[in-house]
GROMACS .gro file of N, CA and C in nm:
model
  453
    1GLN      N    1  10.756  12.494  10.387
    1GLN     CA    2  10.920  12.515  10.330
    1GLN      C    3  10.997  12.450  10.405
    2ASP      N    4  11.056  12.401  10.363
    2ASP     CA    5  11.221  12.387  10.451
    2ASP      C    6  11.371  12.383  10.337
    3TYR      N    7  11.457  12.366  10.372
    3TYR     CA    8  11.601  12.321  10.354
    3TYR      C    9  11.601  12.423  10.246
    4ARG      N   10  11.644  12.501  10.300
    4ARG     CA   11  11.739  12.676  10.254
    4ARG      C   12  11.827  12.607  10.124
    5LEU      N   13  11.785  12.577  10.064
    5LEU     CA   14  11.914  12.564   9.906
    5LEU      C   15  11.951  12.731   9.815
    6PRO      N   16  12.076  12.730   9.802
    6PRO     CA   17  12.045  12.825   9.684
    6PRO      C   18  11.940  12.847   9.517
    7VAL      N   19  11.922  12.754   9.574
    7VAL     CA   20  11.755  12.698   9.439
    7VAL      C   21  11.609  12.752   9.501
    8GLY      N   22  11.634  12.817   9.582
    8GLY     CA   23  11.525  12.808   9.747
    8GLY      C   24  11.483  12.693   9.834
    9ARG      N   25  11.392  12.750   9.909
    9ARG     CA   26  11.320  12.646  10.008
    9ARG      C   27  11.182  12.546   9.889
   10SER      N   28  11.211  12.458   9.959
   10SER     CA   29  11.159  12.284   9.922
   10SER      C   30  11.009  12.406   9.954
   11THR      N   31  10.904  12.317   9.871
   11THR     CA   32  10.827  12.266   9.853
   11THR      C   33  10.719  12.233   9.837
   12ALA      N   34  10.641  12.159   9.721
   12ALA     CA   35  10.639  12.010   9.675
   12ALA      C   36  10.666  11.942   9.715
   13TRP      N   37  10.825  11.914   9.698
   13TRP     CA   38  10.843  11.828   9.767
   13TRP      C   39  10.889  11.755   9.845
   14VAL      N   40  10.919  11.924   9.940
   14VAL     CA   41  10.878  11.870  10.152
   14VAL      C   42  10.712  11.856  10.168
   15THR      N   43  10.610  11.880  10.052
   15THR     CA   44  10.513  11.896  10.165
   15THR      C   45  10.484  11.744  10.112
   16ALA      N   46  10.499  11.732  10.013
   16ALA     CA   47  10.530  11.555   9.974
   16ALA      C   48  10.543  11.452  10.115
   17TYR      N   49  10.643  11.491  10.078
   17TYR     CA   50  10.759  11.376  10.184
   17TYR      C   51  10.693  11.392  10.354
   18VAL      N   52  10.664  11.499  10.412
   18VAL     CA   53  10.587  11.476  10.570
   18VAL      C   54  10.424  11.432  10.521
   19GLY      N   55  10.438  11.490  10.440
   19GLY     CA   56  10.230  11.458  10.404
   19GLY      C   57  10.237  11.256  10.359
   20VAL      N   58  10.362  11.219  10.294
   20VAL     CA   59  10.328  11.106  10.357
   20VAL      C   60  10.415  11.050  10.441
   21ALA      N   61  10.478  11.035  10.541
   21ALA     CA   62  10.523  10.981  10.625
   21ALA      C   63  10.464  11.034  10.753
   22LEU      N   64  10.322  11.165  10.697
   22LEU     CA   65  10.274  11.131  10.857
   22LEU      C   66  10.113  10.998  10.846
   23ALA      N   67  10.115  11.056  10.661
   23ALA     CA   68   9.939  10.965  10.629
   23ALA      C   69  10.026  10.740  10.677
   24GLU      N   70  10.174  10.768  10.632
   24GLU     CA   71  10.114  10.610  10.680
   24GLU      C   72  10.304  10.642  10.796
   25SER      N   73  10.220  10.675  10.931
   25SER     CA   74  10.265  10.679  11.057
   25SER      C   75  10.143  10.699  11.151
   26ASP      N   76  10.031  10.749  11.089
   26ASP     CA   77  10.016  10.686  11.217
   26ASP      C   78   9.767  10.764  11.172
   27HIS      N   79   9.713  10.681  11.236
   27HIS     CA   80   9.601  10.693  11.155
   27HIS      C   81   9.536  10.785  11.259
   28SER      N   82   9.564  10.845  11.262
   28SER     CA   83   9.463  10.923  11.372
   28SER      C   84   9.363  11.064  11.274
   29ASP      N   85   9.266  11.046  11.315
   29ASP     CA   86   9.170  11.137  11.242
   29ASP      C   87   9.231  11.306  11.204
   30ALA      N   88   9.306  11.362  11.379
   30ALA     CA   89   9.379  11.435  11.347
   30ALA      C   90   9.478  11.515  11.247
   31VAL      N   91   9.553  11.377  11.232
   31VAL     CA   92   9.761  11.300  11.099
   31VAL      C   93   9.664  11.312  10.997
   32GLN      N   94   9.553  11.218  10.947
   32GLN     CA   95   9.548  11.202  10.853
   32GLN      C   96   9.497  11.359  10.782
   33ARG      N   97   9.337  11.450  10.832
   33ARG     CA   98   9.358  11.539  10.817
   33ARG      C   99   9.455  11.620  10.745
   34SER      N  100   9.522  11.647  10.850
   34SER     CA  101   9.631  11.675  10.805
   34SER      C  102   9.743  11.653  10.668
   35ALA      N  103   9.802  11.501  10.621
   35ALA     CA  104   9.818  11.467  10.525
   35ALA      C  105   9.757  11.487  10.431
   36GLY      N  106   9.588  11.463  10.417
   36GLY     CA  107   9.448  11.519  10.345
   36GLY      C  108   9.551  11.658  10.302
   37ALA      N  109   9.532  11.774  10.334
   37ALA     CA  110   9.553  11.896  10.403
   37ALA      C  111   9.687  11.939  10.286
   38ALA      N  112   9.762  11.851  10.297
   38ALA     CA  113   9.940  11.900  10.182
   38ALA      C  114   9.878  11.817  10.059
   39ALA      N  115   9.771  11.670  10.060
   39ALA     CA  116   9.732  11.642   9.939
   39ALA      C  117   9.696  11.723   9.836
   40ASP      N  118   9.550  11.770   9.906
   40ASP     CA  119   9.514  11.893   9.866
   40ASP      C  120   9.568  11.977   9.849
   41TRP      N  121   9.653  12.062   9.924
   41TRP     CA  122   9.774  12.195   9.854
   41TRP      C  123   9.796  12.157   9.737
   42LEU      N  124   9.908  11.993   9.757
   42LEU     CA  125   9.925  11.983   9.587
   42LEU      C  126   9.878  11.984   9.484
   43GLU      N  127   9.727  11.874   9.440
   43GLU     CA  128   9.614  11.894   9.442
   43GLU      C  129   9.662  12.024   9.312
   44GLN      N  130   9.694  12.149   9.443
   44GLN     CA  131   9.579  12.275   9.327
   44GLN      C  132   9.738  12.383   9.369
   45HIS      N  133   9.815  12.349   9.306
   45HIS     CA  134   9.974  12.411   9.346
   45HIS      C  135  10.030  12.347   9.230
   46ARG      N  136   9.997  12.396   9.120
   46ARG     CA  137  10.112  12.317   9.025
   46ARG      C  138  10.122  12.398   8.917
   47PRO      N  139  10.238  12.418   9.009
   47PRO     CA  140  10.251  12.559   8.844
   47PRO      C  141  10.348  12.481   8.736
   48THR      N  142  10.342  12.266   8.710
   48THR     CA  143  10.366  12.229   8.551
   48THR      C  144  10.268  12.231   8.544
   49PRO      N  145  10.252  12.119   8.351
   49PRO     CA  146  10.118  12.083   8.414
   49PRO      C  147  10.150  11.964   8.387
   50GLN      N  148  10.281  11.857   8.440
   50GLN     CA  149  10.281  11.716   8.486
   50GLN      C  150  10.420  11.772   8.588
   51GLY      N  151  10.372  11.666   8.670
   51GLY     CA  152  10.514  11.658   8.795
   51GLY      C  153  10.489  11.785   8.870
   52TRP      N  154  10.559  11.767   8.940
   52TRP     CA  155  10.599  11.877   9.153
   52TRP      C  156  10.721  11.873   9.053
   53GLY      N  157  10.783  11.951   9.154
   53GLY     CA  158  10.933  11.944   9.183
   53GLY      C  159  10.934  12.006   9.285
   54TYR      N  160  11.116  12.084   9.373
   54TYR     CA  161  11.130  12.090   9.425
   54TYR      C  162  11.088  12.204   9.505
   55THR      N  163  11.103  12.330   9.421
   55THR     CA  164  11.025  12.417   9.381
   55THR      C  165  10.930  12.499   9.347
   56ASP      N  166  10.887  12.610   9.300
   56ASP     CA  167  10.824  12.639   9.175
   56ASP      C  168  10.844  12.659   9.053
   57HIS      N  169  10.984  12.650   9.039
   57HIS     CA  170  11.077  12.723   8.949
   57HIS      C  171  11.210  12.645   8.936
   58THR      N  172  11.204  12.522   8.996
   58THR     CA  173  11.326  12.438   8.946
   58THR      C  174  11.252  12.297   8.807
   59GLY      N  175  11.159  12.376   8.809
   59GLY     CA  176  11.118  12.187   8.729
   59GLY      C  177  11.031  12.074   8.772
   60PRO      N  178  10.976  12.005   8.745
   60PRO     CA  179  10.882  11.846   8.794
   60PRO      C  180  11.073  11.713   8.773
   61ASP      N  181  11.038  11.714   8.890
   61ASP     CA  182  11.157  11.579   8.940
   61ASP      C  183  11.074  11.477   8.992
   62ALA      N  184  11.187  11.375   8.953
   62ALA     CA  185  11.091  11.240   8.956
   62ALA      C  186  11.105  11.258   9.129
   63ASP      N  187  11.184  11.294   9.181
   63ASP     CA  188  11.155  11.226   9.325
   63ASP      C  189  10.993  11.348   9.410
   64SER      N  190  11.017  11.433   9.420
   64SER     CA  191  10.947  11.510   9.430
   64SER      C  192  10.834  11.484   9.348
   65SER      N  193  10.778  11.453   9.241
   65SER     CA  194  10.674  11.419   9.149
   65SER      C  195  10.632  11.269   9.236
   66ALA      N  196  10.705  11.222   9.240
   66ALA     CA  197  10.708  11.035   9.321
   66ALA      C  198  10.661  11.052   9.448
   67PHE      N  199  10.692  11.094   9.527
   67PHE     CA  200  10.602  11.148   9.705
   67PHE      C  201  10.510  11.198   9.711
   68ALA      N  202  10.440  11.296   9.586
   68ALA     CA  203  10.369  11.381   9.584
   68ALA      C  204  10.222  11.259   9.514
   69LEU      N  205  10.285  11.165   9.425
   69LEU     CA  206  10.141  11.070   9.412
   69LEU      C  207  10.160  10.977   9.474
   70THR      N  208  10.230  10.996   9.512
   70THR     CA  209  10.212  10.925   9.619
   70THR      C  210  10.146  10.894   9.801
   71LEU      N  211  10.146  11.064   9.815
   71LEU     CA  212  10.062  11.106   9.901
   71LEU      C  213   9.856  11.124   9.884
   72LEU      N  214   9.928  11.141   9.650
   72LEU     CA  215   9.746  11.170   9.653
   72LEU      C  216   9.661  11.008   9.706
   73ARG      N  217   9.794  10.876   9.680
   73ARG     CA  218   9.672  10.757   9.695
   73ARG      C  219   9.670  10.766   9.846
   74LEU      N  220   9.788  10.771   9.981
   74LEU     CA  221   9.736  10.806  10.067
   74LEU      C  222   9.601  10.849  10.101
   75ALA      N  223   9.594  10.937  10.017
   75ALA     CA  224   9.482  11.039  10.085
   75ALA      C  225   9.341  11.003  10.009
   76GLY      N  226   9.379  10.921   9.936
   76GLY     CA  227   9.239  10.861   9.813
   76GLY      C  228   9.246  10.939   9.722
   77LYS      N  229   9.288  11.006   9.668
   77LYS     CA  230   9.235  11.059   9.562
   77LYS      C  231   9.339  11.003   9.448
   78THR      N  232   9.296  11.016   9.344
   78THR     CA  233   9.270  10.988   9.227
   78THR      C  234   9.409  11.037   9.176
   79PRO      N  235   9.571  11.015   9.072
   79PRO     CA  236   9.670  11.065   9.030
   79PRO      C  237   9.637  11.067   8.903
   80LEU      N  238   9.670  11.224   8.817
   80LEU     CA  239   9.601  11.208   8.688
   80LEU      C  240   9.724  11.124   8.606
   81PRO      N  241   9.620  11.031   8.457
   81PRO     CA  242   9.761  10.977   8.438
   81PRO      C  243   9.856  11.037   8.382
   82SER      N  244   9.861  11.206   8.363
   82SER     CA  245   9.970  11.247   8.280
   82SER      C  246  10.120  11.222   8.377
   83ASP      N  247   9.992  11.257   8.457
   83ASP     CA  248  10.183  11.217   8.607
   83ASP      C  249  10.282  11.089   8.582
   84LEU      N  250  10.198  11.016   8.579
   84LEU     CA  251  10.204  10.875   8.593
   84LEU      C  252  10.269  10.916   8.519
   85THR      N  253  10.264  10.910   8.333
   85THR     CA  254  10.315  10.901   8.235
   85THR      C  255  10.431  10.985   8.247
   86TRP      N  256  10.423  11.120   8.303
   86TRP     CA  257  10.559  11.161   8.307
   86TRP      C  258  10.668  11.073   8.411
   87LEU      N  259  10.620  11.031   8.500
   87LEU     CA  260  10.766  10.969   8.553
   87LEU      C  261  10.777  10.838   8.548
   88ARG      N  262  10.667  10.755   8.466
   88ARG     CA  263  10.754  10.684   8.418
   88ARG      C  264  10.852  10.661   8.289
   89GLN      N  265  10.804  10.833   8.223
   89GLN     CA  266  10.923  10.895   8.134
   89GLN      C  267  11.047  10.877   8.176
   90ARG      N  268  11.083  10.882   8.342
   90ARG     CA  269  11.190  10.929   8.421
   90ARG      C  270  11.287  10.748   8.396
   91TRP      N  271  11.259  10.647   8.353
   91TRP     CA  272  11.291  10.568   8.395
   91TRP      C  273  11.403  10.553   8.269
   92HIS      N  274  11.536  10.470   8.385
   92HIS     CA  275  11.640  10.451   8.255
   92HIS      C  276  11.689  10.274   8.225
   93MET      N  277  11.657  10.254   8.127
   93MET     CA  278  11.728  10.120   8.074
   93MET      C  279  11.806  10.061   8.160
   94ASP      N  280  11.960  10.093   8.184
   94ASP     CA  281  12.071  10.065   8.247
   94ASP      C  282  12.034  10.098   8.332
   95GLY      N  283  11.926  10.153   8.434
   95GLY     CA  284  11.993  10.133   8.573
   95GLY      C  285  11.865  10.210   8.678
   96GLY      N  286  11.722  10.215   8.651
   96GLY     CA  287  11.723  10.260   8.782
   96GLY      C  288  11.632  10.427   8.714
   97PHE      N  289  11.542  10.532   8.808
   97PHE     CA  290  11.500  10.652   8.744
   97PHE      C  291  11.591  10.780   8.784
   98ALA      N  292  11.585  10.857   8.695
   98ALA     CA  293  11.693  10.972   8.710
   98ALA      C  294  11.583  11.088   8.760
   99THR      N  295  11.593  11.182   8.829
   99THR     CA  296  11.563  11.253   8.900
   99THR      C  297  11.514  11.395   8.858
  100TYR      N  298  11.531  11.423   8.664
  100TYR     CA  299  11.556  11.478   8.575
  100TYR      C  300  11.558  11.440   8.428
  101ALA      N  301  11.499  11.488   8.346
  101ALA     CA  302  11.573  11.388   8.199
  101ALA      C  303  11.602  11.579   8.161
  102ARG      N  304  11.792  11.495   8.153
  102ARG     CA  305  11.807  11.569   8.071
  102ARG      C  306  12.024  11.552   8.099
  103ASP      N  307  12.087  11.623   8.063
  103ASP     CA  308  12.243  11.574   7.967
  103ASP      C  309  12.337  11.553   8.104
  104ASP      N  310  12.307  11.642   8.212
  104ASP     CA  311  12.442  11.641   8.290
  104ASP      C  312  12.413  11.442   8.429
  105ALA      N  313  12.474  11.530   8.545
  105ALA     CA  314  12.440  11.406   8.658
  105ALA      C  315  12.312  11.367   8.744
  106TRP      N  316  12.217  11.500   8.676
  106TRP     CA  317  12.091  11.514   8.787
  106TRP      C  318  11.986  11.456   8.655
  107GLY      N  319  12.059  11.377   8.524
  107GLY     CA  320  12.011  11.297   8.474
  107GLY      C  321  12.058  11.177   8.427
  108THR      N  322  12.095  11.132   8.558
  108THR     CA  323  12.131  10.992   8.516
  108THR      C  324  12.048  10.910   8.627
  109PRO      N  325  12.036  10.769   8.643
  109PRO     CA  326  11.986  10.723   8.741
  109PRO      C  327  12.057  10.756   8.908
  110HIS      N  328  11.927  10.706   8.961
  110HIS     CA  329  11.962  10.764   9.129
  110HIS      C  330  11.898  10.656   9.186
  111ASN      N  331  11.997  10.606   9.325
  111ASN     CA  332  11.930  10.499   9.418
  111ASN      C  333  11.885  10.563   9.465
  112ASP      N  334  11.862  10.708   9.509
  112ASP     CA  335  11.731  10.804   9.601
  112ASP      C  336  11.648  10.746   9.596
  113VAL      N  337  11.669  10.790   9.439
  113VAL     CA  338  11.475  10.802   9.347
  113VAL      C  339  11.461  10.676   9.336
  114THR      N  340  11.531  10.571   9.268
  114THR     CA  341  11.459  10.492   9.168
  114THR      C  342  11.337  10.419   9.331
  115PRO      N  343  11.323  10.345   9.443
  115PRO     CA  344  11.260  10.254   9.538
  115PRO      C  345  11.153  10.385   9.512
  116ALA      N  346  11.130  10.515   9.547
  116ALA     CA  347  11.018  10.636   9.570
  116ALA      C  348  10.993  10.646   9.414
  117ALA      N  349  11.057  10.661   9.263
  117ALA     CA  350  10.943  10.624   9.183
  117ALA      C  351  10.864  10.530   9.181
  118PHE      N  352  10.953  10.395   9.183
  118PHE     CA  353  10.922  10.247   9.134
  118PHE      C  354  10.753  10.252   9.190
  119LEU      N  355  10.764  10.293   9.369
  119LEU     CA  356  10.620  10.267   9.449
  119LEU      C  357  10.508  10.343   9.400
  120ALA      N  358  10.577  10.486   9.319
  120ALA     CA  359  10.498  10.603   9.315
  120ALA      C  360  10.377  10.509   9.126
  121LEU      N  361  10.471  10.404   9.091
  121LEU     CA  362  10.397  10.409   8.934
  121LEU      C  363  10.239  10.351   8.939
  122ALA      N  364  10.242  10.365   8.830
  122ALA     CA  365  10.087  10.247   8.796
  122ALA      C  366  10.103  10.141   8.848
  123PRO      N  367   9.990  10.062   8.911
  123PRO     CA  368  10.033   9.927   8.909
  123PRO      C  369  10.080   9.812   8.724
  124ALA      N  370   9.970   9.839   8.589
  124ALA     CA  371  10.123   9.749   8.524
  124ALA      C  372  10.270   9.868   8.489
  125ASP      N  373  10.275   9.987   8.541
  125ASP     CA  374  10.429   9.983   8.524
  125ASP      C  375  10.492   9.919   8.630
  126GLN      N  376  10.461   9.938   8.692
  126GLN     CA  377  10.562   9.882   8.849
  126GLN      C  378  10.549   9.682   8.753
  127ILE      N  379  10.444   9.615   8.796
  127ILE     CA  380  10.489   9.441   8.718
  127ILE      C  381  10.541   9.502   8.630
  128ALA      N  382  10.566   9.596   8.502
  128ALA     CA  383  10.630   9.608   8.372
  128ALA      C  384  10.774   9.598   8.421
  129LEU      N  385  10.850   9.648   8.468
  129LEU     CA  386  10.941   9.734   8.599
  129LEU      C  387  10.973   9.643   8.633
  130HIS      N  388  10.899   9.596   8.771
  130HIS     CA  389  10.935   9.522   8.887
  130HIS      C  390  11.088   9.460   8.887
  131ASP      N  391  11.083   9.318   8.794
  131ASP     CA  392  11.279   9.261   8.746
  131ASP      C  393  11.345   9.373   8.795
  132ASP      N  394  11.337   9.503   8.640
  132ASP     CA  395  11.431   9.516   8.639
  132ASP      C  396  11.445   9.633   8.779
  133VAL      N  397  11.358   9.685   8.825
  133VAL     CA  398  11.428   9.736   8.959
  133VAL      C  399  11.489   9.630   9.027
  134LEU      N  400  11.413   9.527   9.048
  134LEU     CA  401  11.505   9.459   9.133
  134LEU      C  402  11.659   9.398   9.096
  135LYS      N  403  11.706   9.390   8.969
  135LYS     CA  404  11.778   9.353   8.961
  135LYS      C  405  11.914   9.496   8.996
  136VAL      N  406  11.845   9.627   8.948
  136VAL     CA  407  11.943   9.750   8.966
  136VAL      C  408  11.939   9.777   9.123
  137LEU      N  409  11.852   9.698   9.222
  137LEU     CA  410  11.906   9.715   9.346
  137LEU      C  411  12.014   9.624   9.426
  138ALA      N  412  11.986   9.561   9.363
  138ALA     CA  413  12.106   9.478   9.431
  138ALA      C  414  12.243   9.462   9.313
  139ARG      N  415  12.169   9.521   9.193
  139ARG     CA  416  12.322   9.584   9.151
  139ARG      C  417  12.434   9.637   9.239
  140GLU      N  418  12.341   9.788   9.272
  140GLU     CA  419  12.409   9.891   9.324
  140GLU      C  420  12.477   9.872   9.465
  141ARG      N  421  12.373   9.807   9.547
  141ARG     CA  422  12.394   9.772   9.680
  141ARG      C  423  12.522   9.716   9.724
  142CYS      N  424  12.590   9.807   9.821
  142CYS     CA  425  12.675   9.810   9.852
  142CYS      C  426  12.698   9.655   9.938
  143LYS      N  427  12.891   9.594   9.963
  143LYS     CA  428  12.873   9.480  10.041
  143LYS      C  429  12.820   9.509  10.188
  144ASP      N  430  12.836   9.608  10.215
  144ASP     CA  431  12.736   9.645  10.437
  144ASP      C  432  12.623   9.568  10.400
  145GLY      N  433  12.546   9.651  10.286
  145GLY     CA  434  12.416   9.630  10.271
  145GLY      C  435  12.332   9.724  10.240
  146THR      N  436  12.411   9.801  10.194
  146THR     CA  437  12.381  10.019  10.158
  146THR      C  438  12.361  10.020  10.071
  147TRP      N  439  12.336  10.139  10.081
  147TRP     CA  440  12.324  10.242   9.845
  147TRP      C  441  12.351  10.342   9.920
  148THR      N  442  12.454  10.357   9.792
  148THR     CA  443  12.502  10.510   9.809
  148THR      C  444  12.429  10.619   9.785
  149SER      N  445  12.430  10.775   9.818
  149SER     CA  446  12.357  10.815   9.774
  149SER      C  447  12.396  10.944   9.684
  150TYR      N  448  12.312  10.988   9.601
  150TYR     CA  449  12.318  11.123   9.473
  150TYR      C  450  12.356  11.247   9.573
  151TRP      N  451  12.266  11.274   9.741
  151TRP     CA  452  12.330  11.330   9.804
  151TRP      C  453  12.350  11.358   9.869
   0.00000   0.00000   0.00000
């Protein structure tokens, strides 16, 4: 658990994010076992039928789910098709992935979420969205080569 915010401390998001960082940073047995334990926890700790959320009560969101799906793959696990479909549904044709499916700012596409969500998609969805994602990222890139953050 980490990041004490008004909605509570992050559980699934921080577990998935740190698990991905571990799995990609060091291939020693001890580090890979830790990443695998994080993936096991995510599989066993599912407060919603699809996706994962920042906390148990915030509902599933695209970036928490994207990092969880990525970690599952890195740990040699097969993501559930329903999770991949749920994540794909966060795509907006006008430009990127939204954190939530709702009508406020959290329901609009975010530069922070789009790359992580794209990389976590099923291969067929990555092929289908590849050019659109590149267009979005090129359009949203600042003159100095960075992107603005929602957070």
